[in-house]
mmCIF file of C-alpha atoms and ligand atoms in Angstrom:
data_model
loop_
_atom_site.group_PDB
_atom_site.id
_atom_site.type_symbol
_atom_site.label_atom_id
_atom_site.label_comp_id
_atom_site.label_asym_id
_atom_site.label_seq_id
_atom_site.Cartn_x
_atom_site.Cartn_y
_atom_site.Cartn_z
ATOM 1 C CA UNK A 1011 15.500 -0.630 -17.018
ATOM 2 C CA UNK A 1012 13.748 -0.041 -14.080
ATOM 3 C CA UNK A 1013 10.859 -2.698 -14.400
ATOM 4 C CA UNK A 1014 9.607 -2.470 -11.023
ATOM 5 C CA UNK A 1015 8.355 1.305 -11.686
ATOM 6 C CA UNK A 1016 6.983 -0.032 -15.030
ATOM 7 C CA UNK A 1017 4.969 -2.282 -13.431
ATOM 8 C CA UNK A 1018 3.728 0.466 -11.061
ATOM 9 C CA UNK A 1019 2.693 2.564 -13.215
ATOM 10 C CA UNK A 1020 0.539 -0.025 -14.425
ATOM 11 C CA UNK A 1021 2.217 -0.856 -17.939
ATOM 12 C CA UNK A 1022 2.212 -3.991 -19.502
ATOM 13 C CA UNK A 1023 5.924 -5.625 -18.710
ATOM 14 C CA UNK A 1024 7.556 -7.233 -22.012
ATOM 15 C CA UNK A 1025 8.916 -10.929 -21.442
ATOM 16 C CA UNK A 1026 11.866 -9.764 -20.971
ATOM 17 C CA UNK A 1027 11.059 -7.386 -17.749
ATOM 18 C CA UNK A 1028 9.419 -10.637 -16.043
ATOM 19 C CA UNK A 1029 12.468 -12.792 -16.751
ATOM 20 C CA UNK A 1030 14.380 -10.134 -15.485
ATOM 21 C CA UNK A 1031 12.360 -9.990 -12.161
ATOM 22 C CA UNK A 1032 11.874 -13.407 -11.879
ATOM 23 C CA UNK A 1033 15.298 -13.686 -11.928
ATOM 24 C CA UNK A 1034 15.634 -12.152 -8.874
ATOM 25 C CA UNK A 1035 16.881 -8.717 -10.633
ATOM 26 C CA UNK A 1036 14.040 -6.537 -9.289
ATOM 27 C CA UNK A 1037 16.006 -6.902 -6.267
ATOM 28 C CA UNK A 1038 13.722 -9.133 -4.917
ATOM 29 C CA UNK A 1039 13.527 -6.522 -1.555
ATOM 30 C CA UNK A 1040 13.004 -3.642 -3.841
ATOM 31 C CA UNK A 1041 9.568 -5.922 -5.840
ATOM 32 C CA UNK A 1042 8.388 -6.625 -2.488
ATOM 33 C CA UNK A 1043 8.876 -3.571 -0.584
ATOM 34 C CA UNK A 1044 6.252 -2.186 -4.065
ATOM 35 C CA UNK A 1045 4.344 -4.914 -4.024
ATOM 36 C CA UNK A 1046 3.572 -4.385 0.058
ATOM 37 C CA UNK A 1047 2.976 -0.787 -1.284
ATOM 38 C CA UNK A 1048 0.388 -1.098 -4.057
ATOM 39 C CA UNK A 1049 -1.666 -3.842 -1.007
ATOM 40 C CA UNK A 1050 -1.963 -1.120 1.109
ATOM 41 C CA UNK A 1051 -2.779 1.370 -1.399
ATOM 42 C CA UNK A 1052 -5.794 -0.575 -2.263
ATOM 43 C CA UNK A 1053 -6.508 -3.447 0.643
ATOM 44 C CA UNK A 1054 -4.429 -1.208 3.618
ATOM 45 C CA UNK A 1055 -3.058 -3.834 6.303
ATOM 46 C CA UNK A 1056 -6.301 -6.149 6.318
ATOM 47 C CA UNK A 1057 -5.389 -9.998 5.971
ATOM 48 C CA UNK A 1058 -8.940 -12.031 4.915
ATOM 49 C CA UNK A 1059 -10.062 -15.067 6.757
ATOM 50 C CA UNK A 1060 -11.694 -18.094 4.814
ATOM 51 C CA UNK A 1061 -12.164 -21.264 6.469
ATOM 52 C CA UNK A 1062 -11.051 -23.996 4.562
ATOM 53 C CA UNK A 1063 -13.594 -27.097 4.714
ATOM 54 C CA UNK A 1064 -11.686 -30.118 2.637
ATOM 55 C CA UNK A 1065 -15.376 -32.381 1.446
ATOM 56 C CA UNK A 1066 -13.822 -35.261 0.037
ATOM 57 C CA UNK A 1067 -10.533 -36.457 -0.733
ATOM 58 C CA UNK A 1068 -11.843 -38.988 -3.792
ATOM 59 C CA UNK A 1069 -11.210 -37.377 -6.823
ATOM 60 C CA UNK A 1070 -11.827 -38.774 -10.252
ATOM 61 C CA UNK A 1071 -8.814 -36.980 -11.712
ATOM 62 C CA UNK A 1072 -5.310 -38.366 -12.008
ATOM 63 C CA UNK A 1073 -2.472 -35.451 -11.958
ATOM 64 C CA UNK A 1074 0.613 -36.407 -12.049
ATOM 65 C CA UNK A 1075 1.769 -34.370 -9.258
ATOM 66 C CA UNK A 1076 -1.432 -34.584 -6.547
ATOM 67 C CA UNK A 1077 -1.465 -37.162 -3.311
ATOM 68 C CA UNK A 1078 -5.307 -37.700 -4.034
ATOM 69 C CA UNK A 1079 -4.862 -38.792 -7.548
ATOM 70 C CA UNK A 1080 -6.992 -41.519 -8.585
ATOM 71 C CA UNK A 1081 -4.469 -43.903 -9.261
ATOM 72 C CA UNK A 1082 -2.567 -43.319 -5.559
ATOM 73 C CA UNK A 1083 -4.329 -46.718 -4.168
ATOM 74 C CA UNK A 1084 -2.882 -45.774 -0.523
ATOM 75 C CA UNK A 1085 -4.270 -42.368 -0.449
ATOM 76 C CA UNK A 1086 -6.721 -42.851 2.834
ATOM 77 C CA UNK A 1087 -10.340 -41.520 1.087
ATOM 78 C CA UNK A 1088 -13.217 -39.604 2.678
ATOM 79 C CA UNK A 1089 -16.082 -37.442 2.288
ATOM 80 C CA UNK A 1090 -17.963 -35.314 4.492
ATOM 81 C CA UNK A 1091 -21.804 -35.161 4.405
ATOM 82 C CA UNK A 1092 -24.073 -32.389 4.813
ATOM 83 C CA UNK A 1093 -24.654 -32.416 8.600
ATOM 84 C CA UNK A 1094 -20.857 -32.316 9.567
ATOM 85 C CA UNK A 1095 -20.328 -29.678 6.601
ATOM 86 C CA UNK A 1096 -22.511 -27.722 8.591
ATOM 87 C CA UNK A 1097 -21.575 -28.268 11.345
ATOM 88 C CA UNK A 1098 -18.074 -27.447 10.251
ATOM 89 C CA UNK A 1099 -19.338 -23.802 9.453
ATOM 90 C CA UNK A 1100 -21.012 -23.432 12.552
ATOM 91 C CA UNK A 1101 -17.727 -24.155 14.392
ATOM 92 C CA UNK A 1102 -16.191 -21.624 12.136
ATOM 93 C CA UNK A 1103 -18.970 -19.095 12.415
ATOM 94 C CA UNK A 1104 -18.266 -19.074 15.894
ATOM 95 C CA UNK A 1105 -15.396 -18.227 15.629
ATOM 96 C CA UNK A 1106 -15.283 -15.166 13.486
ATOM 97 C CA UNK A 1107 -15.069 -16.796 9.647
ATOM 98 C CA UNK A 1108 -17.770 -15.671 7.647
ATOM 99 C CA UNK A 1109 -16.106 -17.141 4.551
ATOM 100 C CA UNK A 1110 -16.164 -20.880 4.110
ATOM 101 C CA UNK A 1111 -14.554 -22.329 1.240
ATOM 102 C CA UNK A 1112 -16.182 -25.766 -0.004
ATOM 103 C CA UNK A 1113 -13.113 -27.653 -1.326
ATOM 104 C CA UNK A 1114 -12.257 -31.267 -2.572
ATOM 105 C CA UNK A 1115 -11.164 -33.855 -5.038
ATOM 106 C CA UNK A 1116 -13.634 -34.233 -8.109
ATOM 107 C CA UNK A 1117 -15.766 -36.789 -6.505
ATOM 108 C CA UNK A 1118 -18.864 -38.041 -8.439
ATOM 109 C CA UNK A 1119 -20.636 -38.211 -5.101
ATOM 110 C CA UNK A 1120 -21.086 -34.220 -4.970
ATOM 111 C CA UNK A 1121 -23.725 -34.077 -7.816
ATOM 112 C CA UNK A 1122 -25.323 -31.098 -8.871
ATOM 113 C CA UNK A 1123 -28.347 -32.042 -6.351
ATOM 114 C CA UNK A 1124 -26.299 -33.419 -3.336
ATOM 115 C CA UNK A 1125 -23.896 -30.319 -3.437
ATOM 116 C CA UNK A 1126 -26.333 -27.603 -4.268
ATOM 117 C CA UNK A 1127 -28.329 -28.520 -1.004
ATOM 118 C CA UNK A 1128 -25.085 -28.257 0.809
ATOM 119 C CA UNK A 1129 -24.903 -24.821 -0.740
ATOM 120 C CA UNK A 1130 -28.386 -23.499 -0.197
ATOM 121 C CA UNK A 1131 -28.233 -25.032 3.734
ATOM 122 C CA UNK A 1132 -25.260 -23.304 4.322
ATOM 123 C CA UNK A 1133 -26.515 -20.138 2.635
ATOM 124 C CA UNK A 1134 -29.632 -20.268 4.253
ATOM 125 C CA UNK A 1135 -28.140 -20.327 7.553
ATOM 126 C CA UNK A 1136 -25.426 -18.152 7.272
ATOM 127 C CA UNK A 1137 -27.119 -15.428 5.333
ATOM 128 C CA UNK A 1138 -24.119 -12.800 5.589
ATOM 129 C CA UNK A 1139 -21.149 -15.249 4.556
ATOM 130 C CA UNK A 1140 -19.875 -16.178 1.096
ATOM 131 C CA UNK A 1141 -20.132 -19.605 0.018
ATOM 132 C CA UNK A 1142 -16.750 -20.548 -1.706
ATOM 133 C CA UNK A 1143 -16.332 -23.730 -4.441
ATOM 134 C CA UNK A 1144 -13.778 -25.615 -5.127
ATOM 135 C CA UNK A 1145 -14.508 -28.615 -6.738
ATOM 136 C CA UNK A 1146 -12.632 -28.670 -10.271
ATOM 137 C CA UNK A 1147 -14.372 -28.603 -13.627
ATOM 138 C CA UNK A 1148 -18.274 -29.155 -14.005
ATOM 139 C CA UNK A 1149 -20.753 -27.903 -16.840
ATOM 140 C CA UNK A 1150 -21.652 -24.814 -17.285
ATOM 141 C CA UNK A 1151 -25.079 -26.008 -16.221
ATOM 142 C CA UNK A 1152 -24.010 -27.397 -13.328
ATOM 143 C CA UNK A 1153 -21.893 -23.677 -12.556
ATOM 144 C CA UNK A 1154 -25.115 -21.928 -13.041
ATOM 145 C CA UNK A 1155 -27.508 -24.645 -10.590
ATOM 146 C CA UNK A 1156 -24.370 -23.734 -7.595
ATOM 147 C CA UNK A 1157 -24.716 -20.243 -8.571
ATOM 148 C CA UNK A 1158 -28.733 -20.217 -8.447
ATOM 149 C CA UNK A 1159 -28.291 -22.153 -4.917
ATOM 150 C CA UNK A 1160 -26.233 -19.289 -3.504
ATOM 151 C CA UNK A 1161 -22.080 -20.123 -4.322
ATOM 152 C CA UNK A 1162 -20.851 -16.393 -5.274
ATOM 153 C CA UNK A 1163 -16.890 -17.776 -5.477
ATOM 154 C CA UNK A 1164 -15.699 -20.382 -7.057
ATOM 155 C CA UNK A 1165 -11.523 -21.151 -6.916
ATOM 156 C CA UNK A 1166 -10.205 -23.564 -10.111
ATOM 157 C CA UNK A 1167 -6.322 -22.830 -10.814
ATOM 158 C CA UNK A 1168 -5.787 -23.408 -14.270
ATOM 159 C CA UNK A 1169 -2.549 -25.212 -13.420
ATOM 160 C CA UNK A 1170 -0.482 -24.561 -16.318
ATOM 161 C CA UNK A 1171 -1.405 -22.133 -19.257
ATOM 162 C CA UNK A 1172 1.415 -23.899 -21.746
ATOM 163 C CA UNK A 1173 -0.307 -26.853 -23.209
ATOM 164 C CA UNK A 1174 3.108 -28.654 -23.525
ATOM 165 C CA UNK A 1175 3.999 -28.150 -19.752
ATOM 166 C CA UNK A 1176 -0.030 -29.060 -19.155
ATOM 167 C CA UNK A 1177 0.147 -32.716 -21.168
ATOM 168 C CA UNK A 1178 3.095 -33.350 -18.663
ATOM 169 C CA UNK A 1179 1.346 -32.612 -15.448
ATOM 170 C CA UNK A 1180 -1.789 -34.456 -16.512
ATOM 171 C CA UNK A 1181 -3.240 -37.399 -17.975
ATOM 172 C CA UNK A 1182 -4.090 -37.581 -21.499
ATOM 173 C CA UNK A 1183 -8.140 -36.974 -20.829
ATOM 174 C CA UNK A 1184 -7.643 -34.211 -19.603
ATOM 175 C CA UNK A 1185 -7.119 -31.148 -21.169
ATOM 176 C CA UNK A 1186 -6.201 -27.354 -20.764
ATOM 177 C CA UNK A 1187 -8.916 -26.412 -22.896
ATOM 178 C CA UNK A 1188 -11.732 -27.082 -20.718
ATOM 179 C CA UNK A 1189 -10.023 -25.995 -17.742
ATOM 180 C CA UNK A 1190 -10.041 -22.821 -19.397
ATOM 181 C CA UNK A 1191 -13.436 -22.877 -20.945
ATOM 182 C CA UNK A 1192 -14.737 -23.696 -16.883
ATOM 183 C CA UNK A 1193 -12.733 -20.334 -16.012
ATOM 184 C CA UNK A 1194 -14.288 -18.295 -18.609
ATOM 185 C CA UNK A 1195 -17.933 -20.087 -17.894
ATOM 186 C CA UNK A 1196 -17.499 -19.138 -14.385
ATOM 187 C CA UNK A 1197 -16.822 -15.294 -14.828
ATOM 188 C CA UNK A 1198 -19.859 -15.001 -17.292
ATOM 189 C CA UNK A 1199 -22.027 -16.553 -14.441
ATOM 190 C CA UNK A 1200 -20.942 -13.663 -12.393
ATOM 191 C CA UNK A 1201 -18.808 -15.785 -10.064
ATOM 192 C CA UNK A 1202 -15.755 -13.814 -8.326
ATOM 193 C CA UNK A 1203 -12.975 -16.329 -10.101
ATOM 194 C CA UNK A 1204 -9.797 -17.852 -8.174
ATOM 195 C CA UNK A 1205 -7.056 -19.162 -10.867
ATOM 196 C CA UNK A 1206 -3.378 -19.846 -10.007
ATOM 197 C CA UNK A 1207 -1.151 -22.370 -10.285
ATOM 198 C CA UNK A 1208 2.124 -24.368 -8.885
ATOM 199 C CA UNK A 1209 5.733 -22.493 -8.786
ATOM 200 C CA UNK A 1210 8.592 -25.274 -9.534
ATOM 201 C CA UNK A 1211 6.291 -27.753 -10.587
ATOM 202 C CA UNK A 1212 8.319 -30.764 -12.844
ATOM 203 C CA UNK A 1213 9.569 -29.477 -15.841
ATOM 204 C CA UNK A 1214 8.515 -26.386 -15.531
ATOM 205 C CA UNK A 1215 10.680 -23.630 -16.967
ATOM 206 C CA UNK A 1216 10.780 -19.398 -16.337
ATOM 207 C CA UNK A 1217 8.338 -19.462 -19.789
ATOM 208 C CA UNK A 1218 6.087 -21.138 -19.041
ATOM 209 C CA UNK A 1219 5.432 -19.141 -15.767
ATOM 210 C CA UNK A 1220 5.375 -16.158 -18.392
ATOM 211 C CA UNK A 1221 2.645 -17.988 -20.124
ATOM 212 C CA UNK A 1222 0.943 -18.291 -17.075
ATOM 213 C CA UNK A 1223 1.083 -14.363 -16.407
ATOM 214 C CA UNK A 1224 -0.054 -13.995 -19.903
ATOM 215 C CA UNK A 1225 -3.504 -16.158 -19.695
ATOM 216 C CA UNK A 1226 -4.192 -14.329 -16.083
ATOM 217 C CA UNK A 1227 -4.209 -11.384 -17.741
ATOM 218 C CA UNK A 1228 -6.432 -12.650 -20.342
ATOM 219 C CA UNK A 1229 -8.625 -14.166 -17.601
ATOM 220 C CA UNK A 1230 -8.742 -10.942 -15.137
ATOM 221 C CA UNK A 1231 -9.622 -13.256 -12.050
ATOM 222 C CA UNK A 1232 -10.511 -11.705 -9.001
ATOM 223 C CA UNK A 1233 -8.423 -13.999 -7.032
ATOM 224 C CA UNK A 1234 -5.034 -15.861 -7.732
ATOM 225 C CA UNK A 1235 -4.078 -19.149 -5.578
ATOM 226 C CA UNK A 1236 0.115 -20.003 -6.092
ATOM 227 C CA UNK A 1237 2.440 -21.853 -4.065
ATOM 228 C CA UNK A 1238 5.145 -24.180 -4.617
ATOM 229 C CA UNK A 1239 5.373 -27.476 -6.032
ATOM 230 C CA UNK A 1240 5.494 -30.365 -3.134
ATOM 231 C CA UNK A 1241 5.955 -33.824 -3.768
ATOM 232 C CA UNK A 1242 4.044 -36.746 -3.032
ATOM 233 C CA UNK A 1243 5.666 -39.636 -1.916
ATOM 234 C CA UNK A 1244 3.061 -41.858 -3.770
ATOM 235 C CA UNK A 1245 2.756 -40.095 -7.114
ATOM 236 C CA UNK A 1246 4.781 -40.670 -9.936
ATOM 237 C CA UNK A 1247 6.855 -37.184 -9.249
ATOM 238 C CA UNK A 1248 7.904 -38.656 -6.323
ATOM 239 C CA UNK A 1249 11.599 -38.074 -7.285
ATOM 240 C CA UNK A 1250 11.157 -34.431 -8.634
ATOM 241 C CA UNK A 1251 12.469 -31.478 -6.701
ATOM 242 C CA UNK A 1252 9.617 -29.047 -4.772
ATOM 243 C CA UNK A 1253 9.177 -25.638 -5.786
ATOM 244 C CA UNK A 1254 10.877 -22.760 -3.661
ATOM 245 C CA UNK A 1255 9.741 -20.202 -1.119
ATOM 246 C CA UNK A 1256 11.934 -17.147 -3.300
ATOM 247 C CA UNK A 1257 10.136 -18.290 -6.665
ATOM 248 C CA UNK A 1258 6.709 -18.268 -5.148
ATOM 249 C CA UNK A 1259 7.180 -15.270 -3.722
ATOM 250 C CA UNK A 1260 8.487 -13.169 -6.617
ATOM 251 C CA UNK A 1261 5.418 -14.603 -8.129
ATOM 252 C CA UNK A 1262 3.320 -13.198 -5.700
ATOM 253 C CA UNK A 1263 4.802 -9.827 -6.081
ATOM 254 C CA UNK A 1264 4.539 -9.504 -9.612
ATOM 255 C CA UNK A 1265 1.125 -10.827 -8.832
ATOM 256 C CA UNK A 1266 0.013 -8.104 -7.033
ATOM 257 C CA UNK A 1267 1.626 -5.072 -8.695
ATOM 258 C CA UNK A 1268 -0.038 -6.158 -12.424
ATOM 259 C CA UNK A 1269 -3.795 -7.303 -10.328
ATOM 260 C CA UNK A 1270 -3.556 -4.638 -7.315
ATOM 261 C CA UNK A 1271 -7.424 -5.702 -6.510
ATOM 262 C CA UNK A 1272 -6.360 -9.238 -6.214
ATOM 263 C CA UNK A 1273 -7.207 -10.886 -3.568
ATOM 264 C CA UNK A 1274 -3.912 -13.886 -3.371
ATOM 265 C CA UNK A 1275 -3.406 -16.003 -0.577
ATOM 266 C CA UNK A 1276 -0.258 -16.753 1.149
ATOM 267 C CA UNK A 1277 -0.768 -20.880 0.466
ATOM 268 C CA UNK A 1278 -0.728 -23.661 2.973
ATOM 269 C CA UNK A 1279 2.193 -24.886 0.243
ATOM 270 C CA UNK A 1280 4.136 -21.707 1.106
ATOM 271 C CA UNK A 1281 3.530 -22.145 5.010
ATOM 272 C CA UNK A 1282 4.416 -26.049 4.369
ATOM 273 C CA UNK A 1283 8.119 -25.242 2.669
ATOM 274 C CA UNK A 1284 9.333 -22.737 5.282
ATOM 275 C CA UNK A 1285 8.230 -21.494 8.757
ATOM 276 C CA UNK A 1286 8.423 -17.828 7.834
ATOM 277 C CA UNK A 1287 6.405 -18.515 4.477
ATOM 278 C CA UNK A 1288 3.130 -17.546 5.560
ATOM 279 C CA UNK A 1289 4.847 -14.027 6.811
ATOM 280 C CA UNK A 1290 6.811 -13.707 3.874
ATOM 281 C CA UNK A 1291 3.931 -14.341 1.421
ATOM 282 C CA UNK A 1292 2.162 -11.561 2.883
ATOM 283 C CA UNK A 1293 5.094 -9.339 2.824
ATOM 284 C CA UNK A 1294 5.367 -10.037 -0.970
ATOM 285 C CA UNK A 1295 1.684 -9.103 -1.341
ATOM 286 C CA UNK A 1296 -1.082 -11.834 -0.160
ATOM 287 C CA UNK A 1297 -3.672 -10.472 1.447
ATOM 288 C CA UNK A 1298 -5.443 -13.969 2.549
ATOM 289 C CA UNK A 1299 -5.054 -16.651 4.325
ATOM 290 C CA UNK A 1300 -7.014 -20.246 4.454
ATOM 291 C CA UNK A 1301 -6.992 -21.796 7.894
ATOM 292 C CA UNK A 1302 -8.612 -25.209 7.930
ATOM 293 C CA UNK A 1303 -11.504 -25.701 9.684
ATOM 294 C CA UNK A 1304 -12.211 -29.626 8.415
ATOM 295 C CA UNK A 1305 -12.907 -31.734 11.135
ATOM 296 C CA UNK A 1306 -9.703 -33.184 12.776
ATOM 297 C CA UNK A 1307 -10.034 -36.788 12.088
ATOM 298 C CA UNK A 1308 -9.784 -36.336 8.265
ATOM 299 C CA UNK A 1309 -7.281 -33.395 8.132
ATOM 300 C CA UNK A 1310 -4.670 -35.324 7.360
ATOM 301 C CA UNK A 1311 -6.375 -37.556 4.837
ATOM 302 C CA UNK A 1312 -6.378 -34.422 2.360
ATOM 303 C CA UNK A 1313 -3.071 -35.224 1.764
ATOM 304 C CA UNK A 1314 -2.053 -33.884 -1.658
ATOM 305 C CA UNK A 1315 1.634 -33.397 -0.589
ATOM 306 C CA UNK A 1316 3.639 -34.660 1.539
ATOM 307 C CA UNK A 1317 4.128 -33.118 5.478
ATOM 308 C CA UNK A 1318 0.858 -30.550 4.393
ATOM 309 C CA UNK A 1319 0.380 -28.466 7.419
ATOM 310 C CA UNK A 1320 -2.644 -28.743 9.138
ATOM 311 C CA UNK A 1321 -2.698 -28.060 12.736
ATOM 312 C CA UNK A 1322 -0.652 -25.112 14.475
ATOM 313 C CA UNK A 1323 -1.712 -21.884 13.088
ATOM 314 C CA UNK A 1324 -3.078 -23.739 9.584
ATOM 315 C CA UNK A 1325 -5.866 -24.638 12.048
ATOM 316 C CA UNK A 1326 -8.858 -22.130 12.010
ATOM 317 C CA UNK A 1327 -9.538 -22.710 15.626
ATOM 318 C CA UNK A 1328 -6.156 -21.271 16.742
ATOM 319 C CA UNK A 1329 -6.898 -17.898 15.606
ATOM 320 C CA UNK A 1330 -5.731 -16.228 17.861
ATOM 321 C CA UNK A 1331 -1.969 -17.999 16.930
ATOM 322 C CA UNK A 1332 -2.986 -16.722 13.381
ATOM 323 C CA UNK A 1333 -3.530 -13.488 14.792
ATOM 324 C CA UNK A 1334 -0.207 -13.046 15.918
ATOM 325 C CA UNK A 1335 1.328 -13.975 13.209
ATOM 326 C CA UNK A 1336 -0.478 -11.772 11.164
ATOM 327 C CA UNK A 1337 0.143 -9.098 13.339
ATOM 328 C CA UNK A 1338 4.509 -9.725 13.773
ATOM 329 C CA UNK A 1339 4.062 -9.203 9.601
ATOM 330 C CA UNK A 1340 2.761 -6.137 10.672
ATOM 331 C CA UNK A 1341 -0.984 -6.413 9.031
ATOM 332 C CA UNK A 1342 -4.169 -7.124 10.613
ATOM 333 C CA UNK A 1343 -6.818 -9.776 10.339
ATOM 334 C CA UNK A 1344 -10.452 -8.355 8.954
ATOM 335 C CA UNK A 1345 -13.500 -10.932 9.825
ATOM 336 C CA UNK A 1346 -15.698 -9.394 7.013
ATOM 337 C CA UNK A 1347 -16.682 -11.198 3.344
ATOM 338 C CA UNK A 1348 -13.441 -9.828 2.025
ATOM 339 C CA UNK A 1349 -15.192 -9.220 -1.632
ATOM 340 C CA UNK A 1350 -13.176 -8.105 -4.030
ATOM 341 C CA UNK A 1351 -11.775 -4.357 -4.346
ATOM 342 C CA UNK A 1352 -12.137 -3.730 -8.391
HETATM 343 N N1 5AD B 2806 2.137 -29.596 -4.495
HETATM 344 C C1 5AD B 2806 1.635 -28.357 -4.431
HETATM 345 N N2 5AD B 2806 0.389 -28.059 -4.794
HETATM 346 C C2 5AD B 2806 -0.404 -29.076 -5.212
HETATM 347 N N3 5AD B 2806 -1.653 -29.081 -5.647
HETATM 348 C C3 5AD B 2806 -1.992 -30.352 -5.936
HETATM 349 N N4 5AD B 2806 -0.962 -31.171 -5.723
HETATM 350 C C4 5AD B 2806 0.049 -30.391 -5.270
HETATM 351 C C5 5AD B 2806 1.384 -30.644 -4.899
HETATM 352 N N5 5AD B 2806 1.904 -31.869 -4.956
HETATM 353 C C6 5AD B 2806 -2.421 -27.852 -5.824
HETATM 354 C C7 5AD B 2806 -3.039 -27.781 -7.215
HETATM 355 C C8 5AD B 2806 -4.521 -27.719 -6.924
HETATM 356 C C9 5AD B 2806 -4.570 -27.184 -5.504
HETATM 357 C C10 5AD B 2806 -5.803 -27.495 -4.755
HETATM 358 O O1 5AD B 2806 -3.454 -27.784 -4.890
HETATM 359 O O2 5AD B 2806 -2.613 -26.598 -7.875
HETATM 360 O O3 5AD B 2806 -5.235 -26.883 -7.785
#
């Protein structure tokens, strides 16, 4: 069966096609050579730019796998206030992002007030960039307030659509449920919604990245975040192997022949596990990448794996590194909004 031409002609792939390809079957050079094809068909050779701006590395939460987790006692914790968010953007503005992406832990100090005046600052002064959240689960109220104060993105993976593989990742208040209810709250707001989730995470198994398939196609986000699994040397996975670069990427792949508008990035995660990943995400299909533009002194504080990348061409002030990078994978980097193509 030839599932790759299936999934091309825009058919819905049984399980058994996605094992199959996930399995490496495809060939893997024959899924990405389509998936590069169906890109360019609808995003050519243009790689986005966001700038990455990490707020606060205290997070309320306490998943199994993350290096911010509550419980992690060593985990070095900081947040960043309005005035060096700011000026964060303004660094970034200058140099050609007109993206920033507000991300951090779930930390009690970002109210609804405190962070919506972040959001209407940075929207006030930087009138033709998109304001990007990513700042976990919050009421649909409080989703509507960002909205009203300008946020037009907002990026919350839904981590694992199998409740069974999602009580193992996470502690018992938490639930899947209302991850999924925040994803479904966000779209009817009129956000442009980022899901995803880890590749290789502990215990996870080929089905339950078929369930994950299976929700995003419930979900129809507008953008999909994956990379692979990293441990944590301070988490209780400590011991657990990371995901792989081939996994993630065959993700990816799939990714972008069933959501051709997608916008995906190739991850930090995937630049972290190999030094071709970034390359060989977009080859597979991303069409973004996520430089951070925090300020240096906390970058490494945001450490929710183990040897994260943060400087070299992760940093959004070498863009012209990024550049060539981009360019050697033989695609080009576009300074624009980078909406989504639906
Ligand atoms: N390895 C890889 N990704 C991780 N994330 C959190 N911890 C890890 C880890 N140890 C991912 C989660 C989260 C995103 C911001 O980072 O999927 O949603």
């Amino acid at each position: 069966m030839d599932w790759i031409a299936r999934l091309r002609a825009g058919s819905d792939l049984e399980d058994e096609g996605l094992r199959a390809l996930l399995a490496g079957e495809g060939p893997d050079e024959e899924l990405f050579a389509a998936a590069d094809q169906v890109r360019r068909e609808h995003y050519g050779d243009a790689v986005y730019v966001r700038g990455l701006i990490e707020i606060s590395s205290y997070c309320r939460n306490d998943c199994l796998y993350c290096g911010i987790r509550k419980s992690n006692s060593n985990a070095r914790r900081y947040r960043l206030d309005q005035e060096t968010i700011l000026s964060c953007c303004r660094e970034g503005y200058a140099l050609g992002y007109r993206t920033f992406v507000l991300q951090g832990g779930e930390d009690p100090f970002f109210a609804d007030d405190v962070l919506c005046g972040i959001v209407r600052a940075i929207s006030r002064e930087f009138p033709g960039c998109a304001v990007t959240l990513s700042v976990g689960e919050r009421s649909l109220d409080s989703y509507k307030k960002l909205y009203d104060a300008g946020a037009r993105r907002f990026l919350l993976r839904h981590e694992a659509a199998s409740e069974e593989l999602y009580r193992k990742l996470h502690p018992p208040g938490m639930s899947r449920e209302n991850r999924m209810q925040c994803l479904f709250d966000l779209k009817k707001i009129g956000y442009q919604v980022g899901s995803g989730f880890m590749v290789g995470a502990p215990f996870q198994r080929t089905e339950h990245l078929i369930e994950d398939i299976r929700f995003l196609q419930k979900l129809s986000p507008d953008m999909i975040g994956i990379g692979p699994y990293l441990n944590h040397r301070e988490t209780p996975f400590r011991d657990q192997p990371s995901g792989s670069m081939i996994m993630t990427l065959r993700l990816l792949a799939i990714l972008r022949l069933m959501f051709p508008w997608a916008l995906l990035p190739s991850t930090t995660a995937l630049a972290s596990i190999d030094p071709s990943g970034r390359q060989r995400g977009l080859q597979a299909g991303a069409n973004v990448v996520m430089p951070n533009l925090s300020p240096a002194d906390v970058r490494d504080k945001y450490s929710i794996y183990d040897n994260k990348l943060s400087t070299g061409n992760e940093s959004a002030q070498n863009k012209a590194d990024l550049e060539k990078v981009v360019r050697a994978a033989g695609y080009r980097i576009v300074t624009d909004r980078g909406d989504v193509k639906r």
